[in-house]
Amino acid sequence: MDTRTAFTATPQAASVGALSRSAVPAKPARSSAPPALPEHLTLKQRQVLTLPAGAFQLQVDAGRLWLTCSDDPDDHFLGAGATFSHAGAGTVVIEGDSADLARLRLCW
């Protein structure tokens, strides 16, 4: 066996592996930060707001909202004074459902 050939093959294999690993981009870390939305929101009738998956609590201060979640088979109609908590993994769609402006508060 030629020791020189065996010696040079080992470093080449290690460097090729190192190059291959560095060439593959790392997956970005998933952020748990809330979306960039204000705490107080106003929705007109039929105006839609879509929230990504994540935990939040919503309180309706005025008007009426229609709310549906991709991980919940039920629709929810919320009037002034109502609260709704979401801890699921599904997307939430909120729509203004009254002729008056709907005012709501979100807490993340």
Short mmCIF file of C-alpha atoms in Angstrom, two decimals:
data_model
loop_
_atom_site.label_atom_id
_atom_site.label_comp_id
_atom_site.label_asym_id
_atom_site.label_seq_id
_atom_site.Cartn_x
_atom_site.Cartn_y
_atom_site.Cartn_z
CA MET A 1 0.00 0.00 0.00
CA ASP A 2 1.28 3.43 -0.87
CA THR A 3 1.08 5.45 2.34
CA ARG A 4 1.43 8.71 0.48
CA THR A 5 -1.76 8.04 -1.53
CA ALA A 6 -3.70 7.01 1.60
CA PHE A 7 -2.47 10.13 3.40
CA THR A 8 -3.57 12.55 0.66
CA ALA A 9 -6.98 10.92 0.15
CA THR A 10 -8.09 11.49 3.75
CA PRO A 11 -7.65 15.29 3.82
CA GLN A 12 -9.32 15.63 0.41
CA ALA A 13 -12.38 13.70 1.57
CA ALA A 14 -12.63 15.84 4.71
CA SER A 15 -12.34 19.09 2.77
CA VAL A 16 -14.98 18.06 0.21
CA GLY A 17 -17.37 17.21 3.04
CA ALA A 18 -16.67 20.53 4.74
CA LEU A 19 -17.29 22.42 1.49
CA SER A 20 -20.54 20.57 0.89
CA ARG A 21 -21.85 21.38 4.36
CA SER A 22 -21.00 25.07 4.09
CA ALA A 23 -22.59 25.35 0.63
CA VAL A 24 -26.02 24.29 1.96
CA PRO A 25 -27.80 27.31 3.45
CA ALA A 26 -29.14 26.89 6.95
CA LYS A 27 -32.91 27.09 7.43
CA PRO A 28 -33.97 30.38 8.98
CA ALA A 29 -35.20 30.13 12.54
CA ARG A 30 -38.96 30.46 12.87
CA SER A 31 -39.83 33.65 14.66
CA SER A 32 -42.46 33.65 17.38
CA ALA A 33 -42.77 37.42 17.24
CA PRO A 34 -46.26 38.78 16.57
CA PRO A 35 -47.04 40.38 13.23
CA ALA A 36 -46.50 44.13 12.95
CA LEU A 37 -50.02 45.25 13.83
CA PRO A 38 -51.17 47.98 16.16
CA GLU A 39 -52.87 46.93 19.37
CA HIS A 40 -56.06 48.89 18.52
CA LEU A 41 -57.69 48.29 15.13
CA THR A 42 -60.77 49.51 13.29
CA LEU A 43 -62.53 47.48 10.60
CA LYS A 44 -65.21 48.75 8.22
CA GLN A 45 -68.07 46.50 7.15
CA ARG A 46 -66.64 43.65 5.00
CA GLN A 47 -63.05 44.77 5.62
CA VAL A 48 -60.90 41.69 6.26
CA LEU A 49 -57.92 41.14 8.51
CA THR A 50 -55.94 37.88 8.35
CA LEU A 51 -53.74 36.86 11.26
CA PRO A 52 -51.09 34.14 11.05
CA ALA A 53 -51.01 31.21 13.43
CA GLY A 54 -50.14 32.12 16.98
CA ALA A 55 -51.61 32.90 20.36
CA PHE A 56 -53.56 36.11 20.91
CA GLN A 57 -56.59 37.51 22.67
CA LEU A 58 -59.06 39.80 20.95
CA GLN A 59 -61.58 42.14 22.57
CA VAL A 60 -64.35 43.88 20.64
CA ASP A 61 -64.86 47.45 21.84
CA ALA A 62 -67.56 48.46 19.33
CA GLY A 63 -69.45 46.99 16.38
CA ARG A 64 -69.58 43.34 15.40
CA LEU A 65 -66.99 40.96 13.92
CA TRP A 66 -67.17 37.68 12.06
CA LEU A 67 -64.20 35.46 12.89
CA THR A 68 -63.15 32.10 11.48
CA CYS A 69 -60.08 29.94 12.16
CA SER A 70 -58.54 27.35 9.86
CA ASP A 71 -58.19 24.95 12.81
CA ASP A 72 -61.78 25.45 14.10
CA PRO A 73 -64.88 24.24 12.20
CA ASP A 74 -67.11 26.90 13.83
CA ASP A 75 -67.54 30.53 12.82
CA HIS A 76 -67.73 33.13 15.59
CA PHE A 77 -69.75 36.36 15.66
CA LEU A 78 -68.49 38.77 18.29
CA GLY A 79 -70.28 41.92 19.44
CA ALA A 80 -69.15 44.83 21.59
CA GLY A 81 -67.76 43.59 24.91
CA ALA A 82 -66.99 40.09 23.62
CA THR A 83 -63.54 38.50 23.88
CA PHE A 84 -61.94 35.68 21.93
CA SER A 85 -58.76 33.77 22.75
CA HIS A 86 -56.80 31.85 20.14
CA ALA A 87 -53.97 29.48 20.98
CA GLY A 88 -54.18 27.29 17.91
CA ALA A 89 -51.89 26.79 14.99
CA GLY A 90 -54.40 27.92 12.41
CA THR A 91 -54.76 31.14 10.47
CA VAL A 92 -57.51 33.49 11.70
CA VAL A 93 -59.67 35.63 9.41
CA ILE A 94 -61.59 38.54 10.95
CA GLU A 95 -64.17 40.60 9.06
CA GLY A 96 -66.15 43.68 10.04
CA ASP A 97 -69.79 42.56 10.20
CA SER A 98 -71.75 45.70 11.05
CA ALA A 99 -72.64 48.97 9.33
CA ASP A 100 -70.82 50.77 12.15
CA LEU A 101 -67.05 50.61 12.44
CA ALA A 102 -65.85 47.67 14.49
CA ARG A 103 -63.14 48.56 16.99
CA LEU A 104 -61.03 45.79 18.47
CA ARG A 105 -57.96 45.27 20.60
CA LEU A 106 -55.37 42.56 20.13
CA CYS A 107 -53.07 41.29 22.86
CA TRP A 108 -50.23 38.97 21.89
#
